[in-house]
Amino acid sequence: MQVPVEIKLKTVQTQAGEIEKFELLEQGELTRKGETVYLRYTEAKAGAQTILKIKPAELLLTRRQKELALQLNLAEGQQTNAKYKTAYGIIPLAVKCTTYRYEQLAETSGELKVEYLLYSGEELLGEYKLELQFKADRKS
């Protein structure tokens, strides 16, 4: 069952002491398999295709934009390896998830808060905070 949803995402990114904030509101689709929720959407501005596989204690985030591809596996208290595929090759990354909070509000709505640190080798590339809300799109 695929359900049209409205997705609201706020991101705060801190890199080298610089803070950037992003907000987006997109239309997407939700598919549910047991306790797992899949959200798919395409960012209107960047054209990036994003898939979020949300489980009660884990998020798998996949983002593709032209020749770029990133996949992050986020679970609170865990450090996982990630790969960032670019036109120049694959960059190995590490991700340490410090906060993971998911609340299913209804069958087709929920909220997710995730905070993580992104590393390349021993170097901290940035600190990220995501707040995601999704709900069935009543206009559809």
Coordinates of C-alpha atoms in Angstrom, one line a residue:
M1 CA 0.0 0.0 0.0
Q2 CA 1.5 3.3 -1.1
V3 CA 0.1 6.5 0.5
P4 CA 0.9 10.0 -0.6
V5 CA 2.5 12.0 2.2
E6 CA 3.6 15.4 3.0
I7 CA 7.2 15.4 4.3
K8 CA 8.7 18.2 6.4
L9 CA 12.4 18.1 7.0
K10 CA 14.6 20.4 9.1
T11 CA 18.3 19.9 9.0
V12 CA 21.0 21.8 11.1
Q13 CA 24.5 21.1 9.9
T14 CA 27.6 22.3 11.8
Q15 CA 30.9 22.1 9.9
A16 CA 34.1 23.8 11.0
G17 CA 32.1 26.1 13.4
E18 CA 29.8 27.2 10.7
I19 CA 26.1 26.4 11.2
E20 CA 23.7 26.0 8.2
K21 CA 20.0 25.4 8.5
F22 CA 17.8 23.8 5.8
E23 CA 14.1 23.2 5.6
L24 CA 12.2 21.5 3.0
L25 CA 8.6 20.6 2.4
E26 CA 8.0 17.9 -0.2
Q27 CA 5.4 15.5 -1.4
G28 CA 6.4 11.8 -1.3
E29 CA 5.0 8.4 -0.8
L30 CA 4.9 6.1 2.2
T31 CA 5.0 2.3 2.1
R32 CA 4.7 0.3 5.3
K33 CA 5.9 -3.3 5.8
G34 CA 5.3 -4.4 9.4
E35 CA 7.0 -1.9 11.8
T36 CA 9.2 -0.5 8.9
V37 CA 8.1 2.6 7.1
Y38 CA 9.6 3.6 3.7
L39 CA 9.4 7.2 2.7
R40 CA 10.4 8.2 -0.9
Y41 CA 10.6 11.7 -2.2
T42 CA 12.5 13.8 -4.7
E43 CA 13.8 17.2 -3.7
A44 CA 12.3 19.8 -6.0
K45 CA 15.3 22.2 -5.9
A46 CA 18.2 19.7 -6.0
G47 CA 16.5 16.9 -7.9
A48 CA 17.9 14.5 -5.3
Q49 CA 16.0 11.2 -4.8
T50 CA 15.8 10.2 -1.2
I51 CA 14.6 7.0 0.4
L52 CA 14.2 6.7 4.2
K53 CA 13.8 3.2 5.7
I54 CA 12.6 4.0 9.2
K55 CA 12.6 1.3 11.8
P56 CA 11.7 1.7 15.5
A57 CA 15.5 2.0 16.4
E58 CA 17.3 2.5 13.1
L59 CA 17.2 4.6 10.0
L60 CA 18.7 3.8 6.6
L61 CA 19.0 6.9 4.5
T62 CA 19.8 6.7 0.8
R63 CA 20.2 9.8 -1.3
R64 CA 21.0 10.0 -5.0
Q65 CA 21.7 13.1 -7.1
K66 CA 23.1 12.6 -10.6
E67 CA 26.5 10.8 -10.1
L68 CA 26.4 11.3 -6.3
A69 CA 25.1 8.6 -4.0
L70 CA 25.2 8.4 -0.2
Q71 CA 23.9 5.7 2.1
L72 CA 23.9 6.2 5.9
N73 CA 22.8 3.6 8.5
L74 CA 21.9 5.4 11.8
A75 CA 21.2 3.6 15.1
E76 CA 21.6 5.4 18.5
G77 CA 25.0 4.8 20.1
Q78 CA 26.4 3.0 17.1
Q79 CA 29.2 3.9 14.7
T80 CA 28.7 2.5 11.2
N81 CA 30.6 2.8 7.9
A82 CA 29.2 4.6 5.0
K83 CA 30.2 5.3 1.4
Y84 CA 29.8 8.5 -0.6
K85 CA 30.0 7.8 -4.3
T86 CA 31.2 10.7 -6.4
A87 CA 32.2 11.3 -10.0
Y88 CA 35.8 11.0 -8.7
G89 CA 35.4 7.8 -6.8
I90 CA 34.1 6.4 -3.5
I91 CA 34.9 8.3 -0.3
P92 CA 34.7 6.1 2.8
L93 CA 33.0 7.7 5.8
A94 CA 32.0 6.8 9.3
V95 CA 28.8 7.8 11.0
K96 CA 28.2 7.9 14.8
C97 CA 24.5 8.3 15.7
T98 CA 24.1 10.1 19.1
T99 CA 20.3 10.5 19.2
Y100 CA 17.5 8.5 17.5
R101 CA 13.9 9.1 18.4
Y102 CA 11.1 7.8 16.3
E103 CA 7.4 8.1 17.1
Q104 CA 4.7 6.7 15.0
L105 CA 1.7 9.0 15.5
A106 CA -0.8 7.1 13.3
E107 CA -0.7 4.5 10.5
T108 CA 0.5 7.2 8.0
S109 CA 2.2 9.8 10.2
G110 CA 5.2 10.1 12.4
E111 CA 8.1 12.1 13.7
L112 CA 11.8 11.3 13.7
K113 CA 14.7 13.1 15.3
V114 CA 18.2 12.0 14.6
E115 CA 21.6 13.5 15.5
Y116 CA 24.9 12.2 14.2
L117 CA 28.5 12.9 13.6
L118 CA 30.1 12.3 10.2
Y119 CA 33.8 11.4 9.9
S120 CA 36.3 10.8 7.1
G121 CA 39.0 8.7 8.8
E122 CA 39.7 10.5 12.1
E123 CA 38.5 13.9 10.9
L124 CA 35.1 15.2 12.0
L125 CA 33.4 16.5 8.9
G126 CA 30.3 17.7 10.6
E127 CA 27.5 17.4 13.1
Y128 CA 24.0 16.9 11.8
K129 CA 20.6 17.2 13.4
L130 CA 17.5 16.1 11.4
E131 CA 13.9 16.6 12.3
L132 CA 11.4 14.8 10.1
Q133 CA 7.6 14.9 10.2
F134 CA 5.4 13.0 7.7
K135 CA 1.7 12.7 7.4
A136 CA -0.8 11.5 4.8
D137 CA -1.4 14.1 2.2
R138 CA -5.1 14.9 2.4
K139 CA -5.1 16.8 -0.9
S140 CA -4.5 13.6 -2.8

